[in-house]
Every structure is written in structure tokens, then in C-alpha cells.
Coordinates of C-alpha atoms in Angstrom, one line a residue:
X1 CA -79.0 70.3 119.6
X2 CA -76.7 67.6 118.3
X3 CA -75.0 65.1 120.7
X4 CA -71.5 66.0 121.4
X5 CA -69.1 63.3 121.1
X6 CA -66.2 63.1 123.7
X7 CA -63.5 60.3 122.2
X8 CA -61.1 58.5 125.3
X9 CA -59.4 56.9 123.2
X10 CA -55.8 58.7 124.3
X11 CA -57.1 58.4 128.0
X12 CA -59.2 55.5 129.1
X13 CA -58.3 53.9 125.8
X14 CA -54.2 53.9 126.3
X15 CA -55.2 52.4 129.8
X16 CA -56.3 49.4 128.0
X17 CA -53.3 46.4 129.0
X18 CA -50.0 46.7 127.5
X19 CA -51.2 50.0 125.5
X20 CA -48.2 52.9 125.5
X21 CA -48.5 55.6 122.8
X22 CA -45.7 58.1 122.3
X23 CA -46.3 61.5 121.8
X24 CA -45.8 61.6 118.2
X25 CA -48.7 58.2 118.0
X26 CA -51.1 60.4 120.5
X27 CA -50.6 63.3 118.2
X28 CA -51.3 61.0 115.2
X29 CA -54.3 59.6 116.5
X30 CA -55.9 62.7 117.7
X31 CA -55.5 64.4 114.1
X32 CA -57.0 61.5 112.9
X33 CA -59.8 61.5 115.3
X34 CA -60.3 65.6 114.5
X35 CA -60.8 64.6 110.6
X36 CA -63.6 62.0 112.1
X37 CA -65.2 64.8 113.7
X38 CA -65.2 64.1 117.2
X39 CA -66.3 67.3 119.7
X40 CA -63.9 66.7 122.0
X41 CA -60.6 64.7 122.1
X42 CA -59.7 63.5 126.1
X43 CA -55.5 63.7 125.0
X44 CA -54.4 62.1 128.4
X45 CA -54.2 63.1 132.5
X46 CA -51.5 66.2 131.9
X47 CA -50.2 64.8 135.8
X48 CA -49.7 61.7 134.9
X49 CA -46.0 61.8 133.4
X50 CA -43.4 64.4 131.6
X51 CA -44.7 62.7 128.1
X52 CA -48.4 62.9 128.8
X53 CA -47.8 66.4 129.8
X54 CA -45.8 66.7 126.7
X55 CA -48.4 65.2 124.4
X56 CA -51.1 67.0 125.4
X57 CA -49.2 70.5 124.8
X58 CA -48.3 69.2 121.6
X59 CA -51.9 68.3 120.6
X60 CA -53.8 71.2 122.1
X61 CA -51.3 73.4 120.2
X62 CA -51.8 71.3 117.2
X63 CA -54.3 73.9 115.6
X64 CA -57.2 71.0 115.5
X65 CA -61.1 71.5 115.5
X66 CA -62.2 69.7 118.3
X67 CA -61.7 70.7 121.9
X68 CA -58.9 69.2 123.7
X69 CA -59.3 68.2 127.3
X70 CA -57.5 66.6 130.3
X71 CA -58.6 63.9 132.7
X72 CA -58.0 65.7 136.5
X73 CA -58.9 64.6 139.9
X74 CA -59.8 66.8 142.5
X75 CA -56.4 68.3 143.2
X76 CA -55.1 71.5 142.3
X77 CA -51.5 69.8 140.9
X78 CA -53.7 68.3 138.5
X79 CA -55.6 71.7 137.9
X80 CA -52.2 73.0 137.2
X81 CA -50.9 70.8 135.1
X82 CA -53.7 70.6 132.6
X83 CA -54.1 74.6 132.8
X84 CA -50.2 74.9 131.8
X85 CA -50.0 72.1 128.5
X86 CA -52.6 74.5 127.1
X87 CA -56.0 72.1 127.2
X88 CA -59.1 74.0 126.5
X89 CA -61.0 71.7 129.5
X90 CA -60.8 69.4 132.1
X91 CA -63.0 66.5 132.9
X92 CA -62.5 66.1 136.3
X93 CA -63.9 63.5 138.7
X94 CA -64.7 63.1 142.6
X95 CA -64.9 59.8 143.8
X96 CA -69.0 59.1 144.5
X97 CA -69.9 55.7 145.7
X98 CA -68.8 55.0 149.6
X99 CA -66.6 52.4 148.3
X100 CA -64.8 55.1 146.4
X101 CA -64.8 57.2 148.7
X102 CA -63.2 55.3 151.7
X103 CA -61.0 53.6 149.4
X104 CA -59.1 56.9 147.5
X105 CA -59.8 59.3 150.8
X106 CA -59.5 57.4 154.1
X107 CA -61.2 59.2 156.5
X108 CA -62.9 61.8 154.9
X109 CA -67.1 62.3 154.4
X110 CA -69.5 62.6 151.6
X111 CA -69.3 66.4 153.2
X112 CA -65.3 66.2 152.8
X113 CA -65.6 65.3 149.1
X114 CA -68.2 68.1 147.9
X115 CA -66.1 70.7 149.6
X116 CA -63.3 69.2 147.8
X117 CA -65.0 69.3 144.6
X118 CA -66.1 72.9 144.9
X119 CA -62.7 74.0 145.3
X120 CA -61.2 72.4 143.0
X121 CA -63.9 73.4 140.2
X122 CA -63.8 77.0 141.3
X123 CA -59.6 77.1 141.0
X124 CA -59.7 75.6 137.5
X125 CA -62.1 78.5 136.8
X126 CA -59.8 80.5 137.7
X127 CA -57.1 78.8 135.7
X128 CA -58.8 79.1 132.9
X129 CA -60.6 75.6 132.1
X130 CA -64.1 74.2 130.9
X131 CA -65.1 72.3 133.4
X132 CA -66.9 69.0 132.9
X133 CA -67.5 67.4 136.4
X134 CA -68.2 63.8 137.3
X135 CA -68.9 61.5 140.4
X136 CA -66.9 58.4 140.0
X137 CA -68.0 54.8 140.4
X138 CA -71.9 57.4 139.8
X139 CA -73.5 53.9 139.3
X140 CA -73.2 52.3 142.7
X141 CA -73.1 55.4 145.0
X142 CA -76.7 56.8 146.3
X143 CA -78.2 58.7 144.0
X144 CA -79.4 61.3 146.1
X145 CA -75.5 62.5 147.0
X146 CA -75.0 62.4 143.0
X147 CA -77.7 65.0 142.7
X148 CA -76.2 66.9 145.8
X149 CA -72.8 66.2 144.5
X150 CA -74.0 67.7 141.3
X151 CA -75.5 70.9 142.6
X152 CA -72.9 72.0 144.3
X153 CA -70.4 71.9 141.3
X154 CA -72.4 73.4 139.0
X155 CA -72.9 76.5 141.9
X156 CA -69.1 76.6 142.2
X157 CA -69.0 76.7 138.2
X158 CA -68.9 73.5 136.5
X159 CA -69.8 73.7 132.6
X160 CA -71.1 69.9 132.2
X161 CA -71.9 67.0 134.1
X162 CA -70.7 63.3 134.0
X163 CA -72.3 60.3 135.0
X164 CA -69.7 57.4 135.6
X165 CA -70.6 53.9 134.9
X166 CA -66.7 53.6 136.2
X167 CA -67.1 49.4 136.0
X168 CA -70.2 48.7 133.9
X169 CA -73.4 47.4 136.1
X170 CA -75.7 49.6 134.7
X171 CA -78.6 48.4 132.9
X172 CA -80.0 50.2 129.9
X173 CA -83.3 51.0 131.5
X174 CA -80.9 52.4 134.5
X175 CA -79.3 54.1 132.1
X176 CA -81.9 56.0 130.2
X177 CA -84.2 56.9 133.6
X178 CA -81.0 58.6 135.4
X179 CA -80.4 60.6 132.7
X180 CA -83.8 61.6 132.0
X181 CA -83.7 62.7 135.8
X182 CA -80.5 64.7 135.9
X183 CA -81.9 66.4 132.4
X184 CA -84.7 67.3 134.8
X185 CA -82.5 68.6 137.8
X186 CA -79.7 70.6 135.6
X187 CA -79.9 73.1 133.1
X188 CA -76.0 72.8 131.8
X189 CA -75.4 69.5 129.3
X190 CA -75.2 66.0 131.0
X191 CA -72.8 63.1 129.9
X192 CA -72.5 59.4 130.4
X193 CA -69.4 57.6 130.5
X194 CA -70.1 53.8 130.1
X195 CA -68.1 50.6 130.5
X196 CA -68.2 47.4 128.8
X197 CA -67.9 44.7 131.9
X198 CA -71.5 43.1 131.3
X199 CA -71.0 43.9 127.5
X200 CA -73.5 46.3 127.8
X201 CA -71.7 49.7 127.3
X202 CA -73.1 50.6 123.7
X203 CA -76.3 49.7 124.8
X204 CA -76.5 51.7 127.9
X205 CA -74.9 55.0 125.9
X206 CA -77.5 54.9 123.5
X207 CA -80.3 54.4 126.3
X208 CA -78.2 57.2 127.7
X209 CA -78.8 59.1 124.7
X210 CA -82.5 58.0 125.0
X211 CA -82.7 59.5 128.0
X212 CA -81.9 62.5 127.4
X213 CA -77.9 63.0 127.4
X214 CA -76.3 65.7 125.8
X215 CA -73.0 64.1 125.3
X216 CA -71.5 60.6 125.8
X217 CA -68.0 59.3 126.6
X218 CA -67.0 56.6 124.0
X219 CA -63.2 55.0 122.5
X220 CA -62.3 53.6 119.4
X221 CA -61.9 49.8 119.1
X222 CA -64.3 49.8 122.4
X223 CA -60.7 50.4 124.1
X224 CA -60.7 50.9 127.7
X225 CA -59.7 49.1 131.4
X226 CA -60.4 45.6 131.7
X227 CA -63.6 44.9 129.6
X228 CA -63.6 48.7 127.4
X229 CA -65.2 51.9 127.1
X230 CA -68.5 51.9 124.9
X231 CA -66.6 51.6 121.3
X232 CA -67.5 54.6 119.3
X233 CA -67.7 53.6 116.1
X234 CA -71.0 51.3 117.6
X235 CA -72.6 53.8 119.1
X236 CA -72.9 56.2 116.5
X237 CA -73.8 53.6 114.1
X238 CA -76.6 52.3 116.2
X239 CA -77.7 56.3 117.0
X240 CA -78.1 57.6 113.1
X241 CA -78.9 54.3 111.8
X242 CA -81.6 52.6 114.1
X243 CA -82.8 55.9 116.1
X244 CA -82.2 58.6 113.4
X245 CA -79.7 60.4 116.3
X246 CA -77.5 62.4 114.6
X247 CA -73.7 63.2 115.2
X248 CA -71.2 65.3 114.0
X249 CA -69.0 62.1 113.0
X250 CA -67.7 61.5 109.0
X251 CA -68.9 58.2 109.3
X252 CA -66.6 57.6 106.0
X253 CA -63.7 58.0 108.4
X254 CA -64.7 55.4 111.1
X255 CA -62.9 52.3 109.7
X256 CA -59.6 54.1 108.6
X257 CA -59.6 55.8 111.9
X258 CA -60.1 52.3 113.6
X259 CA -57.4 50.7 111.3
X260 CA -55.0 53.2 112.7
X261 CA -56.0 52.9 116.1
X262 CA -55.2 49.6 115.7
X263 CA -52.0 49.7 114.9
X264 CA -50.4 52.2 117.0
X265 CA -52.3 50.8 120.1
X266 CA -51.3 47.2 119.1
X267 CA -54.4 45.7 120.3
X268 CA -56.1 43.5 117.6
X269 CA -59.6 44.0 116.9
X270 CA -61.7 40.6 117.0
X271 CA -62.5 39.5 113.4
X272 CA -66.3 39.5 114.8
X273 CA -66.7 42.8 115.9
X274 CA -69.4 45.1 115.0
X275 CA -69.0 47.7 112.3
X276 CA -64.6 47.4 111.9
X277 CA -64.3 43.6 112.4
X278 CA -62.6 42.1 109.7
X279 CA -65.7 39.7 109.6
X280 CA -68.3 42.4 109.4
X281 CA -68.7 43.0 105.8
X282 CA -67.2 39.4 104.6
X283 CA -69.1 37.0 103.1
X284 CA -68.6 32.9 102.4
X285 CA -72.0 30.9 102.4
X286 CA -73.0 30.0 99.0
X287 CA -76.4 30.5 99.6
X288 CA -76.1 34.0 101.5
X289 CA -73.4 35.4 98.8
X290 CA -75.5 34.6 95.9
X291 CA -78.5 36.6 97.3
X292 CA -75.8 39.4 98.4
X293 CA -75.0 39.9 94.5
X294 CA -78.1 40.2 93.9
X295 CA -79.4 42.5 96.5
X296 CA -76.7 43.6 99.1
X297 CA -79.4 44.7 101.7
X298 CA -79.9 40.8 102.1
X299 CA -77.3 40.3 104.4
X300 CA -76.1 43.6 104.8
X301 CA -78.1 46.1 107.2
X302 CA -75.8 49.0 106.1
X303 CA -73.0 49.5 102.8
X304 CA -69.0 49.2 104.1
X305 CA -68.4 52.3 102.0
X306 CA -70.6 54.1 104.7
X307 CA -68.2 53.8 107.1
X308 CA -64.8 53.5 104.4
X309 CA -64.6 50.1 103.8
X310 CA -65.2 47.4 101.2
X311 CA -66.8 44.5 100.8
X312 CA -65.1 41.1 100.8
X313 CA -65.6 37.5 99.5
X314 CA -64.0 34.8 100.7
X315 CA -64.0 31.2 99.4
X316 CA -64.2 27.8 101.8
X317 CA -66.5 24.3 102.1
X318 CA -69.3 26.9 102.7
X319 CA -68.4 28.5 98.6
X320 CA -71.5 28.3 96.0
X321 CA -71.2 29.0 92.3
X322 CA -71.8 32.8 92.3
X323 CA -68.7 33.8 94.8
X324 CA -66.5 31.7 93.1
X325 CA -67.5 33.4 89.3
X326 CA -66.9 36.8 91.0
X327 CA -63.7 36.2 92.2
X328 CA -63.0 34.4 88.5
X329 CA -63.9 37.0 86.7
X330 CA -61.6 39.9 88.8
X331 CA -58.9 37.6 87.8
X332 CA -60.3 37.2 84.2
X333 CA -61.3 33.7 84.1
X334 CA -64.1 32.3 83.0
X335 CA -65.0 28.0 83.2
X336 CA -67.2 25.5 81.6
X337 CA -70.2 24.4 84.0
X338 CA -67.3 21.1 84.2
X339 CA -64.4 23.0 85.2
X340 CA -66.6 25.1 88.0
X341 CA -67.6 21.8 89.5
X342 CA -64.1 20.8 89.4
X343 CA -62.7 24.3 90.8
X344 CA -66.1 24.1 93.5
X345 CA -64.5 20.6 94.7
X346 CA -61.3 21.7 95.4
X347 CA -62.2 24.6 96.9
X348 CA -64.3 22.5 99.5
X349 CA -61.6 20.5 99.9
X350 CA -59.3 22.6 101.8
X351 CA -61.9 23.6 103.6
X352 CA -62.7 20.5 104.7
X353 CA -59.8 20.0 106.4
X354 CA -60.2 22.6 108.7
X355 CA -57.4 25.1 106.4
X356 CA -58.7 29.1 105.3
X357 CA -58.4 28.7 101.9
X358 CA -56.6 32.0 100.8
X359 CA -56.2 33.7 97.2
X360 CA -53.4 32.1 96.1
X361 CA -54.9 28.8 97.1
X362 CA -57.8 30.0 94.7
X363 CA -55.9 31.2 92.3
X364 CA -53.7 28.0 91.8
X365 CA -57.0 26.2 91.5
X366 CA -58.5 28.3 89.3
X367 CA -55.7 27.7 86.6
X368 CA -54.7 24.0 87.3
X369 CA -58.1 23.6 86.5
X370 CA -58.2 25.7 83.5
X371 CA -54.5 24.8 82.4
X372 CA -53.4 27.8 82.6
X373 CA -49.6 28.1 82.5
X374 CA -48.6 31.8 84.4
X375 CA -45.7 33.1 84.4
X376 CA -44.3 34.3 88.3
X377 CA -43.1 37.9 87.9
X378 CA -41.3 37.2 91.4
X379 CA -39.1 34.2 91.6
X380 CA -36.9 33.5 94.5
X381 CA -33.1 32.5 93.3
X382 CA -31.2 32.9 96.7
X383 CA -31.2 33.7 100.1
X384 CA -29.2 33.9 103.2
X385 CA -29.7 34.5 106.6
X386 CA -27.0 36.0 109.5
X387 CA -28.6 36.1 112.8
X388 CA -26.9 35.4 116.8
X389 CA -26.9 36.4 119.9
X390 CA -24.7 39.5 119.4
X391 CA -25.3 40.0 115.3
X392 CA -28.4 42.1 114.5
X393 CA -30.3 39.5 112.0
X394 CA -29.7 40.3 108.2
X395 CA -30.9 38.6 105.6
X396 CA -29.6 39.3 101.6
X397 CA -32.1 37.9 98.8
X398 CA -31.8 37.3 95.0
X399 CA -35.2 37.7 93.1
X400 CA -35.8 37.4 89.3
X401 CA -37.9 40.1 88.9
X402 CA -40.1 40.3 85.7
X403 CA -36.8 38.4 84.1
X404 CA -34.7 40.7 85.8
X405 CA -32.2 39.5 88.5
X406 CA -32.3 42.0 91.8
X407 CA -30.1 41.8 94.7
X408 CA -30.8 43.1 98.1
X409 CA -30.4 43.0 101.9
X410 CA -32.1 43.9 105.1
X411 CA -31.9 43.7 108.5
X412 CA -34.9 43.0 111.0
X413 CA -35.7 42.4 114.9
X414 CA -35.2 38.6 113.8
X415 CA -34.3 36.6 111.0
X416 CA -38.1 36.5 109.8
X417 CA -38.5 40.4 109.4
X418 CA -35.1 40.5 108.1
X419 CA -36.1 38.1 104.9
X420 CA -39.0 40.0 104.7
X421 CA -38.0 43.6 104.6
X422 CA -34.8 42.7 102.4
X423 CA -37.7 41.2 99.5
X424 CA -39.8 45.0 100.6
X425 CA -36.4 46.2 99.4
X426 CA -36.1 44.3 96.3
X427 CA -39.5 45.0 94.9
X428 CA -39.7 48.7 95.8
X429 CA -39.4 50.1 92.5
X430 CA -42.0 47.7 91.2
X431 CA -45.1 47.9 93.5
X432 CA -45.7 49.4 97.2
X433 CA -46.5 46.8 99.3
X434 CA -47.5 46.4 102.9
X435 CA -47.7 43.7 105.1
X436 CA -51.3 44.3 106.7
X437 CA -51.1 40.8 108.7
X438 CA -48.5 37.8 109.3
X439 CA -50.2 34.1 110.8
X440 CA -48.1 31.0 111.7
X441 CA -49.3 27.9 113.0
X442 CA -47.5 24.8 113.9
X443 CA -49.5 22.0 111.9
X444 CA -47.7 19.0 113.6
X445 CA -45.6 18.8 117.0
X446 CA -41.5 18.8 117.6
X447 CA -38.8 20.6 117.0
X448 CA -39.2 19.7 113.2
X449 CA -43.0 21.0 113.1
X450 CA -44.1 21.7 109.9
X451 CA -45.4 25.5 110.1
X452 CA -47.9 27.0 108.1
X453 CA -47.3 30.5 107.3
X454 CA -50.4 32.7 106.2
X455 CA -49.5 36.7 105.0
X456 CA -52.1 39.1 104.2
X457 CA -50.4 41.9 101.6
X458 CA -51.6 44.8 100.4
X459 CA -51.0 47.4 97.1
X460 CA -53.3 50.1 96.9
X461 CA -56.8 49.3 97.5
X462 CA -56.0 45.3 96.6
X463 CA -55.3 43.3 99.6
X464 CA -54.7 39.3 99.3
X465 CA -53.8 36.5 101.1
X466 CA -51.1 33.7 100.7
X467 CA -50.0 30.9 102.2
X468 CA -46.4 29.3 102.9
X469 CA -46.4 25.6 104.7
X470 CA -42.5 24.5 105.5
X471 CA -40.7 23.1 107.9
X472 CA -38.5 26.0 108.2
X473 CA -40.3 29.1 109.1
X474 CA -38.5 31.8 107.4
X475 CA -38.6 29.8 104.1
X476 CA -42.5 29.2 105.0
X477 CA -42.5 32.6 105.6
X478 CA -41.2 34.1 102.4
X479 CA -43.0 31.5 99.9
X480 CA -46.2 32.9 101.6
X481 CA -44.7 36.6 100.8
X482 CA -43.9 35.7 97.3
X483 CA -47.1 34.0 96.6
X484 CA -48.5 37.1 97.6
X485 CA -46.3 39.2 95.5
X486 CA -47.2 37.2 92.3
X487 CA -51.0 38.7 92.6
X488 CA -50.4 41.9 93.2
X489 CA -47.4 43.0 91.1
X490 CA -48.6 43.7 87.1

């Protein structure tokens, strides 16, 4: 049997902090996590508001592969509501620990809540739904009312069990010799839902797994409340890759599907993290990059393109020889043992004072060093800004173009993104460019600070990096954009 995979993302996930998806990003995402291969998709809680209600139709009716579900509590409204936007299942949860329990139903028993439970699992039955039943808070309530708990929902007709590690105190050895005991007690599948609090979540899903489970509970990104759900793209990394577990995942979709979680969710993913970190498959160190061009399996345990990414190489103090000939010859370059020390020196330079050296900064190098006279395709001739308290900010630009003068303008939330978007404008029938990140810092204090600006742009598969360092931020801004645009436009 292969582990099911049931993806929160749309559910615990849009209960991360600040997270609000409309029902067009929801339906977005959950195509997106159908092409990655997920069993099933937990869309939302269908009672929770006229758009989650409305999203989860949408999706469920969406035609995708994976089975679409709604979170429930032990009420029938919540039954209802899930049974009528069309879900194919319900993973509904009774509150199991006595703090739980006294907390959410004042008053009532242990007794209360399994006769609760059995009726709410036999009238979803009724409505229609898969069932997938869970005690909440699991972890800290007595296990021997989990296992009574359990019993009686699957007598009233629950399809799957859940056990909830609702704020993330179990231990992996916890983890792996509960399952293995509810494997021995039930006969239908078993889940684990795991939180990050201790930073153990991935670790106890995979013990999980260890133990027995037949299905786990994981989010994109590690999204979640507070601390996260156990991130999915680590646990089915660590499954197939250091236990030989398989999954129904396309692994190759696992970064792009992170990317555009990432986005629409608006919660940054930390440059360190594991397997989609913008740091996990970038290398500087001299001494590492030159064995990694060699062999890449020196400091790589697995390839980016297993999980649709690339490799990247970046230059700072820590740059040797080899990384900066690579990135030499993509731009076509090629020095005298003289001119690399010269190039190596500069390049350590900036880094030395505590500045990420970007390609632009490499670039400009490079050919000073060389003497290499380029020409800019993109030069800026004019620009000016509108903005106030009651005018929306516009912003009209001149450009010289490959020799040829362009005019356009564009409007933005401020005066920044209106500079910007009026150049997107300018360019458009040259190159297709995004803007995949924007970085300002102030380098010295006042009113008059002078800002450094740092853009990240991308055409096709080609992403680089410029910088812009000003006292005026949109003008730091869009020398940073036009450095940019000068390495990526033929």
C-alpha cells in the first residue's frame, strides 16, 4: 500500500498569520497541488464563511484527481455545510485531551463527547461523506479514551482515523509506538497530523510513518498555526530518499508548487529552509564549489532538478577560482591567471564589507577588469513621478531601447511600483520580465539615508540580481531595475 498524502495547505495552512486566499488563489493552489499528486486536498472548513463555502464548491467541482475534503467539528451545521459544497469527505475532529474538552464543551464528559462523535459520524454517513475521524489535542489526552474514542467511531462508521499532535509535544519515538499501537487496534487506515512547535513535526510524521501510518497530514511551506504543520515537501523527501518510502508525489513539481504557494500566501520562505530554500541548492565557498563541479554529490545529498529547480552559484569573500570561471564563461569571458586575481580581489572586496555581491556587481568587474567596453541596451533618458494624498501615483519613463527611444507610463500602489511597472511597460515587446524579489536597506541614518536597493529579475529560466544605492529610493530603485535589464535583454 502506498502512503496517502493529505495536503492542509488551504486549511491549517491559510490559518498561518496574516494568510487570506480568495477563491480564485484556493482554486489555483489546489490545481496545482492535484498536478503534484497529493491524495487528498483539505480545501477549507465549508462553515467557516460564504467564501470558504464558495471555494470549496468551486474546487470539488473543479474535475481534479485528488479527493477533496472539508475540516468539520462535531456538529451537524458543519456536516451540512460540507455535504452541500459538494466535498467528497470530511475530516472531522472531537476534542480529546480534558483540557480540550472543558475548554470547547463546558460541562460535558469524556461520555458526552463520544456520544457526540457517534452522532455526528453516523449523520455525515448519511449525508453522504468519507469520514476521517480525529481526537483533538490526541497527544496530551489519556490514551486509553483515544482508543475508546476511536472504537466507537469507527462502530458508528468512520472510514479513517486521525491522531492529532494539535500543538506539537510529541516525540518521535511517541510518535512511531502510538501508531504502531492503533495499527494494532484498527483495521481501517490511521493518520497523523503533526505540528511544528518543538520543530520536530517532519520528524515525528516520518516516525509516524515508521510506525505504521497509512496516511499523514502535511502543508506546503511547513504552513500552519503558530510554529506550522509538518512541511510536505520535507517529509516526502526524507520518506523516498533516506527510508525508500514511497509516495504518489511528482517530486519534479515540489518547488514550483512551493514557489506558488509562496506567493499567493505571502509568507516568505526562509532562505535556509530544507528542500525550497533559496539557500538549499546555492553554493559560494571556494573550496566546496570547486569540488561541486567536479562531483555534485559532494555537497549535494540529492540533484535540484529532482524536485524542479536549479542549481545556483553565487560569488562573495568566500569565491575560489572555479565559481568565478563558471560564471565567466556563461557570460563568455575568459582572463589571464592576472586578470582572475585581479577580478578574485574585487570580488572579495565587496564582500568584505559585509554587501551580497550580485551579478551586475560581477559583471561590472568582470569587464573593468578585462576592458571591456558594453554597450547598455536599456538606458534611462527621463522620468517623472505624480504621486499625493488624493492622486493615484504615476510615473511616465523615457528609455533608449537598443538605440531606440520608448515612451511610457504607469501607475502603481506608490511611486516605487509606479516607476517600475511604467519601465515593465516599456520593455514589453523586447523581453518578459518579472520581478521575483525587491530588497532595500537604509545604509546610513536620517531623513537623507542613502538606500541600497537590491532587485532580483527574471526572463525565462535566467534570473539575476542587481543592485541600485541612492539617496532617493525610486531612482535607487530603477538603476537596480535597469542594471538588471541590461543582463537579461539580447
Amino acid at each position: 500500500m502506498t502512503l496517502r498524502i493529505l495536503d492542509t495547505t488551504l486549511r491549517d495552512g491559510e490559518q498561518t498569520p496574516g494568510v487570506s486566499l480568495s477563491v480564485e488563489q484556493k482554486l489555483m493552489i489546489a490545481e496545482a497541488l492535484d498536478r503534484l499528486g497529493v491524495d487528498v486536498i483539505e480545501a477549507g472548513t465549508a462553515i467557516a464563511s460564504e467564501g470558504e463555502f464558495q471555494a470549496i464548491k468551486t474546487i470539488s467541482e473543479a474535475g481534479l484527481n485528488a479527493e477533496i475534503c472539508s475540516f468539520a467539528r462535531i456538529k451537524f451545521e458543519d456536516i451540512d455545510a460540507a455535504a452541500d459544497a459538494n466535498a467528497d469527505s470530511i475530516f472531522m475532529v472531537a476534542p480529546s485531551s480534558d483540557i480540550h474538552i472543558s475548554s470547547k464543551f463546558p460541562g460535558k464528559s469524556r461520555e458526552d463527547i463520544i456520544e457526540m462523535s457517534v452522532r455526528a459520524i453516523e449523520y455525515a454517513k448519511e449525508r453522504g461523506l468519507v469520514v476521517e475521524f480525529g481526537g483533538e489535542d490526541a497527544s496530551r489526552a489519556d490514551f486509553s479514551f483515544i482508543i475508546e474514542l476511536y472504537r466507537h467511531a469507527v462502530d458508528a462508521g468512520a472510514d479513517r482515523l486521525t491522531f492529532t499532535d494539535t500543538v506539537g509535544v510529541f516525540t518521535p519515538e511517541k510518535a512511531f509506538e502510538t501508531m504502531k499501537s492503533l495499527k494494532e487496534n484498527f483495521s481501517v487506515p490511521v493518520a497523523f497530523h503533526g505540528h511544528d512547535d518543538f520543530g520536530l513535526a517532519t520528524s515525528n510524521t516520518v516516525f509516524a510513518v515508521k510506525g505504521g501510518a497509512d496516511e499523514i497530514h502535511v502543508a506546503m511551506n511547513g504552513l500552519g498555526e503558530r510554529a506550522g504543520n509538518a512541511a510536505l515537501e520535507e517529509v516526502v523527501m526524507a520518506l523516498e530518499f533516506l527510508y525508500g518510502i514511497k509516495t504518489r508525489i511528482n517530486k519534479e513539481m515540489l518547488y514550483p508548487t512551493s514557489k506558488l504557494v509562496e506567493k499567493l500566501t505571502r509568507v516568505k520562505v526562509p532562505p535556509n529552509k530544507p528542500i525550497v530554500g533559496d539557500n538549499a541548492f546555492t553554493h559560494e565557498s571556494g573550496i566546496h564549489t570547486s569540488a561541486l563541479l567536479r562531483n555534485t554529490q559532494t555537497y549535494e545529498p540529492i540533484s535540484p532538478e529532482v524536485i524542479g529547480r536549479k542549481r545556483s552559484i553565487i560569488l562573495g569573500k568566500h569565491a575560489g577560482r572555479a565559481s568565478v570561471e563558471v560564471i565567466m564563461k556563461e557570460m563568455g569571458y575568459k582572463a589571464t591567471p592576472e586578470q582572475m586575481k585581479e577580478i578574485l580581489a574585487r570580488i572579495k572586496e565587496i564582500g568584505d564589507k559585509g554587501k551580497r555581491v550580485t551579478d551586475a556587481d560581477i559583471r561590472t568587474i568582470v569587464e573593468t577588469v578585462l576592458q571591456i567596453r558594453r554597450e547598455k541596451k536599456v538606458q534611462l533618458l527621463d522620468l517623472s513621478i505624480v504621486s499625493g494624498v488624493h492622486v493615484m501615483p504615476t510615473a511616465s519613463v523615457k528609455l533608449k531601447i537598443n538605440g531606440k527611444e520608448v515612451v511610457e507610463a504607469g501607475v502603481g500602489l506608490g511611486p516605487v511600483d509606479a516607476a517600475i511597472n511604467a519601465i515593465k511597460k516599456a520593455i514589453k515587446d523586447y523581453a518578459d520580465i518579472e520581478l521575483v524579489s525587491y530588497h532595500v536597506d537604509a545604509i546610513t541614518g536620517g531623513t537623507d539615508a542613502l538606500v541600497d536597493v537590491i532587485v532580483q529579475l527574471k526572463k525565462g529560466d535566467k534570473i539575476v540580481t542587481a543592485r541600485g544605492a541612492r539617496t532617493d529610493i525610486i531612482m535607487a530603485s530603477v538603476e537596480a531595475f535597469i542594471e538588471g535589464l541590461n543582463m537579461l535583454i539580447d
